[in-house]
PDB file of C-alpha atoms in Angstrom:
ATOM      1  CA  ASP R   1     -25.358 -21.493  41.360  1.00 64.00           C
ATOM      2  CA  ALA R   2     -23.695 -24.376  43.052  1.00 79.00           C
ATOM      3  CA  GLY R   3     -24.534 -23.078  46.458  1.00 92.00           C
ATOM      4  CA  VAL R   4     -22.253 -22.635  49.401  1.00 96.00           C
ATOM      5  CA  ILE R   5     -19.294 -24.971  49.114  1.00 97.00           C
ATOM      6  CA  GLN R   6     -17.490 -26.399  52.187  1.00 97.00           C
ATOM      7  CA  SER R   7     -14.547 -28.568  52.131  1.00 97.00           C
ATOM      8  CA  PRO R   8     -13.748 -31.154  53.339  1.00 97.00           C
ATOM      9  CA  ARG R   9     -16.867 -32.649  54.077  1.00 97.00           C
ATOM     10  CA  HIS R  10     -15.574 -35.052  56.751  1.00 97.00           C
ATOM     11  CA  GLU R  11     -12.380 -34.431  58.835  1.00 97.00           C
ATOM     12  CA  VAL R  12     -10.878 -36.993  61.393  1.00 98.00           C
ATOM     13  CA  THR R  13      -7.619 -35.497  63.027  1.00 97.00           C
ATOM     14  CA  GLU R  14      -5.734 -36.123  66.178  1.00 97.00           C
ATOM     15  CA  MET R  15      -5.531 -33.881  69.239  1.00 97.00           C
ATOM     16  CA  GLY R  16      -3.165 -31.145  68.911  1.00 97.00           C
ATOM     17  CA  GLN R  17      -3.015 -31.120  65.039  1.00 97.00           C
ATOM     18  CA  GLU R  18      -4.147 -28.126  63.169  1.00 97.00           C
ATOM     19  CA  VAL R  19      -7.493 -28.367  61.140  1.00 98.00           C
ATOM     20  CA  THR R  20      -8.468 -25.858  58.444  1.00 98.00           C
ATOM     21  CA  LEU R  21     -12.081 -25.577  57.168  1.00 98.00           C
ATOM     22  CA  ARG R  22     -12.848 -24.130  53.789  1.00 98.00           C
ATOM     23  CA  CYS R  23     -15.884 -22.115  52.425  1.00 98.00           C
ATOM     24  CA  LYS R  24     -16.727 -20.650  49.175  1.00 98.00           C
ATOM     25  CA  PRO R  25     -19.987 -18.486  49.589  1.00 97.00           C
ATOM     26  CA  ILE R  26     -22.589 -17.614  47.033  1.00 95.00           C
ATOM     27  CA  SER R  27     -21.400 -15.161  44.399  1.00 94.00           C
ATOM     28  CA  GLY R  28     -22.731 -11.749  45.079  1.00 93.00           C
ATOM     29  CA  HIS R  29     -23.681 -12.432  48.831  1.00 93.00           C
ATOM     30  CA  ASP R  30     -21.718  -9.883  50.990  1.00 93.00           C
ATOM     31  CA  TYR R  31     -22.069 -11.553  54.423  1.00 93.00           C
ATOM     32  CA  LEU R  32     -20.414 -14.770  55.419  1.00 95.00           C
ATOM     33  CA  PHE R  33     -21.001 -16.798  58.605  1.00 94.00           C
ATOM     34  CA  TRP R  34     -19.372 -19.657  60.544  1.00 96.00           C
ATOM     35  CA  TYR R  35     -21.550 -21.775  62.805  1.00 95.00           C
ATOM     36  CA  ARG R  36     -20.850 -24.741  64.773  1.00 95.00           C
ATOM     37  CA  GLN R  37     -23.494 -27.417  65.525  1.00 93.00           C
ATOM     38  CA  THR R  38     -23.368 -29.458  68.731  1.00 88.00           C
ATOM     39  CA  MET R  39     -25.957 -31.765  70.374  1.00 81.00           C
ATOM     40  CA  MET R  40     -25.667 -29.683  73.355  1.00 80.00           C
ATOM     41  CA  ARG R  41     -25.640 -26.220  72.129  1.00 81.00           C
ATOM     42  CA  GLY R  42     -27.598 -26.558  68.893  1.00 84.00           C
ATOM     43  CA  LEU R  43     -26.411 -23.974  66.213  1.00 89.00           C
ATOM     44  CA  GLU R  44     -23.706 -21.270  67.606  1.00 90.00           C
ATOM     45  CA  LEU R  45     -22.482 -18.413  65.460  1.00 91.00           C
ATOM     46  CA  LEU R  46     -18.946 -18.293  65.750  1.00 94.00           C
ATOM     47  CA  ILE R  47     -18.033 -15.176  63.537  1.00 95.00           C
ATOM     48  CA  TYR R  48     -19.511 -13.464  60.556  1.00 93.00           C
ATOM     49  CA  PHE R  49     -17.975 -11.129  57.927  1.00 95.00           C
ATOM     50  CA  ASN R  50     -19.432  -8.182  55.776  1.00 93.00           C
ATOM     51  CA  ASN R  51     -17.571  -7.420  52.560  1.00 95.00           C
ATOM     52  CA  ASN R  52     -14.683  -9.764  53.777  1.00 96.00           C
ATOM     53  CA  VAL R  53     -14.304  -7.718  57.131  1.00 96.00           C
ATOM     54  CA  PRO R  54     -14.906  -9.544  60.272  1.00 95.00           C
ATOM     55  CA  ILE R  55     -17.665  -7.808  62.135  1.00 92.00           C
ATOM     56  CA  ASP R  56     -18.576 -10.011  64.979  1.00 90.00           C
ATOM     57  CA  ASP R  57     -16.152 -12.812  66.577  1.00 92.00           C
ATOM     58  CA  SER R  58     -17.755 -12.820  69.887  1.00 89.00           C
ATOM     59  CA  GLY R  59     -18.884 -16.566  69.277  1.00 90.00           C
ATOM     60  CA  MET R  60     -15.291 -17.841  68.715  1.00 94.00           C
ATOM     61  CA  PRO R  61     -14.760 -20.139  71.564  1.00 87.00           C
ATOM     62  CA  GLU R  62     -11.054 -19.481  72.240  1.00 86.00           C
ATOM     63  CA  ASP R  63      -7.899 -18.079  70.713  1.00 91.00           C
ATOM     64  CA  ARG R  64      -7.338 -21.554  69.136  1.00 96.00           C
ATOM     65  CA  PHE R  65      -9.900 -20.781  66.594  1.00 97.00           C
ATOM     66  CA  SER R  66      -9.287 -18.083  63.821  1.00 97.00           C
ATOM     67  CA  ALA R  67     -11.036 -17.118  60.742  1.00 98.00           C
ATOM     68  CA  LYS R  68     -10.092 -15.241  57.577  1.00 97.00           C
ATOM     69  CA  MET R  69     -11.594 -14.016  54.378  1.00 98.00           C
ATOM     70  CA  PRO R  70      -8.963 -12.952  51.959  1.00 97.00           C
ATOM     71  CA  ASN R  71     -11.529 -12.115  49.193  1.00 95.00           C
ATOM     72  CA  ALA R  72     -15.110 -12.393  48.523  1.00 95.00           C
ATOM     73  CA  SER R  73     -15.181 -16.004  47.381  1.00 95.00           C
ATOM     74  CA  PHE R  74     -13.229 -17.733  49.959  1.00 97.00           C
ATOM     75  CA  SER R  75     -12.942 -18.100  53.787  1.00 98.00           C
ATOM     76  CA  THR R  76     -11.183 -20.468  56.104  1.00 98.00           C
ATOM     77  CA  LEU R  77     -11.747 -21.458  59.767  1.00 98.00           C
ATOM     78  CA  LYS R  78      -8.648 -22.694  61.536  1.00 98.00           C
ATOM     79  CA  ILE R  79      -8.297 -24.471  64.712  1.00 97.00           C
ATOM     80  CA  GLN R  80      -4.872 -24.881  66.241  1.00 97.00           C
ATOM     81  CA  PRO R  81      -4.268 -26.909  68.211  1.00 96.00           C
ATOM     82  CA  SER R  82      -7.477 -28.964  67.922  1.00 96.00           C
ATOM     83  CA  GLU R  83      -9.085 -30.826  70.985  1.00 96.00           C
ATOM     84  CA  PRO R  84     -11.708 -33.429  71.185  1.00 96.00           C
ATOM     85  CA  ARG R  85     -14.397 -31.027  72.558  1.00 94.00           C
ATOM     86  CA  ASP R  86     -13.969 -29.336  69.220  1.00 96.00           C
ATOM     87  CA  SER R  87     -15.655 -32.105  67.543  1.00 96.00           C
ATOM     88  CA  ALA R  88     -18.845 -30.845  65.853  1.00 96.00           C
ATOM     89  CA  VAL R  89     -20.313 -30.027  62.320  1.00 96.00           C
ATOM     90  CA  TYR R  90     -19.149 -26.579  61.109  1.00 98.00           C
ATOM     91  CA  PHE R  91     -21.256 -24.807  58.799  1.00 97.00           C
ATOM     92  CA  CYS R  92     -20.574 -21.940  56.666  1.00 96.00           C
ATOM     93  CA  ALA R  93     -23.511 -19.699  55.574  1.00 94.00           C
ATOM     94  CA  SER R  94     -23.823 -16.587  53.192  1.00 94.00           C
ATOM     95  CA  SER R  95     -26.586 -14.037  52.642  1.00 90.00           C
ATOM     96  CA  ALA R  96     -27.086 -10.916  50.659  1.00 89.00           C
ATOM     97  CA  GLY R  97     -27.681  -7.573  52.216  1.00 81.00           C
ATOM     98  CA  SER R  98     -28.162  -8.305  55.830  1.00 75.00           C
ATOM     99  CA  PRO R  99     -26.711 -10.512  58.579  1.00 72.00           C
ATOM    100  CA  THR R 100     -30.234 -11.693  59.402  1.00 71.00           C
ATOM    101  CA  GLY R 101     -31.107 -12.445  55.706  1.00 67.00           C
ATOM    102  CA  ARG R 102     -32.326 -15.666  54.649  1.00 74.00           C
ATOM    103  CA  GLY R 103     -28.906 -17.129  54.700  1.00 84.00           C
ATOM    104  CA  VAL R 104     -27.892 -20.188  52.619  1.00 92.00           C
ATOM    105  CA  PHE R 105     -25.911 -22.731  54.356  1.00 94.00           C
ATOM    106  CA  GLY R 106     -23.375 -25.019  53.086  1.00 96.00           C
ATOM    107  CA  PRO R 107     -23.640 -28.895  53.733  1.00 95.00           C
ATOM    108  CA  GLY R 108     -21.300 -28.631  56.546  1.00 97.00           C
ATOM    109  CA  THR R 109     -17.989 -30.231  57.629  1.00 98.00           C
ATOM    110  CA  ARG R 110     -18.144 -32.809  60.237  1.00 97.00           C
ATOM    111  CA  LEU R 111     -15.112 -32.655  62.295  1.00 98.00           C
ATOM    112  CA  THR R 112     -13.783 -35.518  64.652  1.00 97.00           C
ATOM    113  CA  VAL R 113     -10.873 -34.798  66.859  1.00 97.00           C
ATOM    114  CA  LEU R 114      -9.549 -37.886  68.654  1.00 96.00           C
TER     115      LEU R 114
ATOM    116  CA  ASP H   1     -27.284 -18.424  78.874  1.00 68.00           C
ATOM    117  CA  GLN H   2     -29.550 -19.254  75.795  1.00 81.00           C
ATOM    118  CA  GLN H   3     -31.541 -16.523  74.499  1.00 90.00           C
ATOM    119  CA  VAL H   4     -33.486 -18.744  72.201  1.00 94.00           C
ATOM    120  CA  LYS H   5     -34.781 -21.979  73.712  1.00 94.00           C
ATOM    121  CA  GLN H   6     -36.608 -25.039  72.021  1.00 94.00           C
ATOM    122  CA  ASN H   7     -37.375 -27.081  74.963  1.00 90.00           C
ATOM    123  CA  SER H   8     -38.706 -30.258  73.290  1.00 93.00           C
ATOM    124  CA  PRO H   9     -35.529 -31.963  71.764  1.00 92.00           C
ATOM    125  CA  SER H  10     -37.893 -34.222  69.793  1.00 96.00           C
ATOM    126  CA  LEU H  11     -41.622 -34.569  68.596  1.00 97.00           C
ATOM    127  CA  SER H  12     -43.332 -37.514  66.865  1.00 98.00           C
ATOM    128  CA  VAL H  13     -46.423 -37.061  65.031  1.00 98.00           C
ATOM    129  CA  GLN H  14     -48.805 -39.219  62.777  1.00 98.00           C
ATOM    130  CA  GLU H  15     -48.863 -38.355  59.078  1.00 98.00           C
ATOM    131  CA  GLY H  16     -51.874 -36.132  58.305  1.00 97.00           C
ATOM    132  CA  ARG H  17     -51.874 -34.649  61.805  1.00 98.00           C
ATOM    133  CA  ILE H  18     -50.748 -31.288  62.972  1.00 98.00           C
ATOM    134  CA  SER H  19     -47.149 -30.678  64.051  1.00 98.00           C
ATOM    135  CA  ILE H  20     -46.480 -27.952  66.509  1.00 98.00           C
ATOM    136  CA  LEU H  21     -42.990 -27.048  67.295  1.00 98.00           C
ATOM    137  CA  ASN H  22     -42.371 -24.302  69.942  1.00 98.00           C
ATOM    138  CA  CYS H  23     -39.812 -21.708  70.724  1.00 97.00           C
ATOM    139  CA  ASP H  24     -39.126 -19.360  73.630  1.00 97.00           C
ATOM    140  CA  TYR H  25     -36.908 -16.389  73.729  1.00 96.00           C
ATOM    141  CA  THR H  26     -35.605 -14.164  76.564  1.00 95.00           C
ATOM    142  CA  ASN H  27     -34.477 -11.027  74.721  1.00 91.00           C
ATOM    143  CA  SER H  28     -37.425  -8.805  74.432  1.00 91.00           C
ATOM    144  CA  MET H  29     -35.364  -6.797  71.753  1.00 90.00           C
ATOM    145  CA  PHE H  30     -35.879  -9.607  69.202  1.00 92.00           C
ATOM    146  CA  ASP H  31     -38.145  -8.444  66.590  1.00 90.00           C
ATOM    147  CA  TYR H  32     -37.418 -10.832  63.748  1.00 91.00           C
ATOM    148  CA  PHE H  33     -37.914 -14.673  63.874  1.00 93.00           C
ATOM    149  CA  LEU H  34     -37.165 -17.419  61.478  1.00 93.00           C
ATOM    150  CA  TRP H  35     -37.657 -21.129  61.183  1.00 96.00           C
ATOM    151  CA  TYR H  36     -35.033 -23.384  59.577  1.00 95.00           C
ATOM    152  CA  LYS H  37     -35.303 -26.977  58.511  1.00 96.00           C
ATOM    153  CA  LYS H  38     -32.362 -29.273  58.566  1.00 94.00           C
ATOM    154  CA  TYR H  39     -32.080 -32.920  56.902  1.00 95.00           C
ATOM    155  CA  PRO H  40     -29.320 -35.154  57.685  1.00 92.00           C
ATOM    156  CA  ALA H  41     -26.113 -34.550  56.127  1.00 89.00           C
ATOM    157  CA  GLU H  42     -27.327 -31.335  54.731  1.00 92.00           C
ATOM    158  CA  GLY H  43     -27.066 -27.583  55.718  1.00 94.00           C
ATOM    159  CA  PRO H  44     -30.092 -25.874  57.432  1.00 94.00           C
ATOM    160  CA  THR H  45     -32.515 -24.298  54.828  1.00 94.00           C
ATOM    161  CA  PHE H  46     -34.718 -21.287  55.488  1.00 92.00           C
ATOM    162  CA  LEU H  47     -38.582 -22.278  55.864  1.00 95.00           C
ATOM    163  CA  ILE H  48     -40.364 -19.385  57.068  1.00 95.00           C
ATOM    164  CA  SER H  49     -40.275 -16.023  59.074  1.00 93.00           C
ATOM    165  CA  ILE H  50     -42.257 -13.542  60.760  1.00 94.00           C
ATOM    166  CA  SER H  51     -41.583  -9.936  62.005  1.00 91.00           C
ATOM    167  CA  SER H  52     -42.709  -8.599  65.331  1.00 92.00           C
ATOM    168  CA  ILE H  53     -45.408  -6.430  63.836  1.00 92.00           C
ATOM    169  CA  LYS H  54     -47.270  -9.561  62.914  1.00 94.00           C
ATOM    170  CA  ASP H  55     -48.542 -12.234  65.045  1.00 95.00           C
ATOM    171  CA  LYS H  56     -49.001 -14.783  62.183  1.00 97.00           C
ATOM    172  CA  ASN H  57     -47.361 -15.785  58.970  1.00 97.00           C
ATOM    173  CA  GLU H  58     -48.506 -18.505  56.534  1.00 97.00           C
ATOM    174  CA  ASP H  59     -47.058 -20.271  53.688  1.00 96.00           C
ATOM    175  CA  GLY H  60     -48.665 -23.233  52.464  1.00 97.00           C
ATOM    176  CA  ARG H  61     -48.680 -25.949  55.097  1.00 98.00           C
ATOM    177  CA  PHE H  62     -46.703 -23.765  57.301  1.00 98.00           C
ATOM    178  CA  THR H  63     -47.728 -21.212  59.850  1.00 98.00           C
ATOM    179  CA  VAL H  64     -45.667 -19.367  62.425  1.00 98.00           C
ATOM    180  CA  PHE H  65     -47.327 -17.748  65.403  1.00 98.00           C
ATOM    181  CA  LEU H  66     -45.664 -15.227  67.602  1.00 97.00           C
ATOM    182  CA  ASN H  67     -46.758 -14.154  70.958  1.00 97.00           C
ATOM    183  CA  LYS H  68     -44.826 -11.100  71.857  1.00 95.00           C
ATOM    184  CA  SER H  69     -46.182 -10.747  75.466  1.00 95.00           C
ATOM    185  CA  ALA H  70     -45.253 -14.358  76.169  1.00 97.00           C
ATOM    186  CA  LYS H  71     -41.951 -14.236  74.229  1.00 97.00           C
ATOM    187  CA  HIS H  72     -43.255 -17.453  72.314  1.00 97.00           C
ATOM    188  CA  LEU H  73     -43.420 -18.451  68.887  1.00 97.00           C
ATOM    189  CA  SER H  74     -44.648 -21.682  67.379  1.00 98.00           C
ATOM    190  CA  LEU H  75     -44.413 -23.298  63.978  1.00 98.00           C
ATOM    191  CA  HIS H  76     -47.426 -25.454  62.876  1.00 98.00           C
ATOM    192  CA  ILE H  77     -47.222 -27.877  59.865  1.00 98.00           C
ATOM    193  CA  VAL H  78     -50.603 -29.128  58.621  1.00 97.00           C
ATOM    194  CA  PRO H  79     -51.033 -31.785  57.374  1.00 98.00           C
ATOM    195  CA  SER H  80     -47.804 -33.316  58.540  1.00 98.00           C
ATOM    196  CA  GLN H  81     -45.982 -35.558  55.884  1.00 98.00           C
ATOM    197  CA  PRO H  82     -43.164 -37.933  56.135  1.00 97.00           C
ATOM    198  CA  GLY H  83     -40.839 -35.572  54.203  1.00 97.00           C
ATOM    199  CA  ASP H  84     -41.199 -33.130  57.048  1.00 98.00           C
ATOM    200  CA  SER H  85     -39.164 -35.301  59.143  1.00 98.00           C
ATOM    201  CA  ALA H  86     -36.007 -33.217  59.989  1.00 97.00           C
ATOM    202  CA  VAL H  87     -34.555 -30.923  62.714  1.00 96.00           C
ATOM    203  CA  TYR H  88     -36.199 -27.603  62.980  1.00 97.00           C
ATOM    204  CA  PHE H  89     -34.261 -24.523  64.294  1.00 95.00           C
ATOM    205  CA  CYS H  90     -35.840 -21.451  65.634  1.00 95.00           C
ATOM    206  CA  ALA H  91     -33.764 -18.286  65.183  1.00 93.00           C
ATOM    207  CA  ALA H  92     -34.226 -14.589  66.320  1.00 93.00           C
ATOM    208  CA  SER H  93     -32.533 -11.327  65.755  1.00 89.00           C
ATOM    209  CA  GLU H  94     -32.848  -7.773  67.227  1.00 84.00           C
ATOM    210  CA  LEU H  95     -33.224  -5.922  63.910  1.00 71.00           C
ATOM    211  CA  GLU H  96     -34.667  -7.261  60.659  1.00 57.00           C
ATOM    212  CA  TYR H  97     -31.394  -5.735  59.185  1.00 55.00           C
ATOM    213  CA  GLY H  98     -28.692  -5.249  61.227  1.00 60.00           C
ATOM    214  CA  ASN H  99     -28.069  -7.937  63.704  1.00 69.00           C
ATOM    215  CA  LYS H 100     -26.996 -11.312  63.799  1.00 80.00           C
ATOM    216  CA  LEU H 101     -29.302 -14.494  64.212  1.00 86.00           C
ATOM    217  CA  VAL H 102     -29.399 -16.280  67.523  1.00 89.00           C
ATOM    218  CA  PHE H 103     -30.405 -20.036  67.031  1.00 91.00           C
ATOM    219  CA  GLY H 104     -32.197 -22.571  69.358  1.00 92.00           C
ATOM    220  CA  ALA H 105     -30.943 -25.928  69.919  1.00 91.00           C
ATOM    221  CA  GLY H 106     -33.389 -27.485  67.503  1.00 93.00           C
ATOM    222  CA  THR H 107     -36.411 -29.972  67.619  1.00 96.00           C
ATOM    223  CA  ILE H 108     -36.209 -33.312  65.865  1.00 96.00           C
ATOM    224  CA  LEU H 109     -39.630 -33.955  64.153  1.00 98.00           C
ATOM    225  CA  ARG H 110     -40.420 -37.323  63.244  1.00 98.00           C
ATOM    226  CA  VAL H 111     -43.589 -37.921  60.952  1.00 98.00           C
ATOM    227  CA  LYS H 112     -44.817 -41.482  61.076  1.00 97.00           C
ATOM    228  CA  SER H 113     -46.611 -42.831  58.116  1.00 93.00           C
TER     229      SER H 113
END
C-alpha cells in the first residue's frame, strides 16, 4: 500500500484565494482525519469522518474551512477565502476501526498564504 | 485550553544516554495515551501506546510510563541514537475505542553523536 497520499505537498497562494487540499486514505480504513500543525498549537484535529460521514468538526476554526468526503478513497479540505494565519502544515490521516486507532498520517501539505 | 501539554519545546541528549520526554494532561477522563514521532517533511508515525490500566509499556528501546494520579506520562528512550532526533507528540483520548485523539504541541529531540 502506498500509504496516505496528500496533494499538493506545497501550496503558496495569496490572501483571499481559495485553497483545496486533497487526501487519499489507505484502502480499507474507515476513519479519516484532517489535522493542522502550527508552531504555537502543535497538532490540532480539524475534523474527522467515519465511513465518509463527518463525525466531529468542532476543530474547524471558521466557516471559511470546509471538508468533504464524497467516497471512501477521497477527501478534500477547502479554505475560502484563505488568510495568512491559515499558513500551516495540514495532515490527513486514516485509521481502521477506531478514531483513536494507530492512525497513519500522510506526508502533509505545507500551505503558505501571502 | 490545551488538555495535553508538552512543556519542553526541545531536548538535547548525548548519544547513548537516556532521553526522557514528558507530557501532562488535564482531562481525568483520558484513559488511552500514545506517542508519535515525526521527522521533517514527513507525517507523524505511531511509536508506542499505553492504556490507563497499566503504568508501564515497553517496546525495545522505548518505554512509556503513566502516572494517573499526577496526570503525567513520560517516554524514555534508552539508549538514545542520532536517528531518534525528531519531534515527539504525546496524544490522549477518553476511550480506547470511541473518541478522538488530542495532541500536545510536541517536543523536539536532538541526539548528539
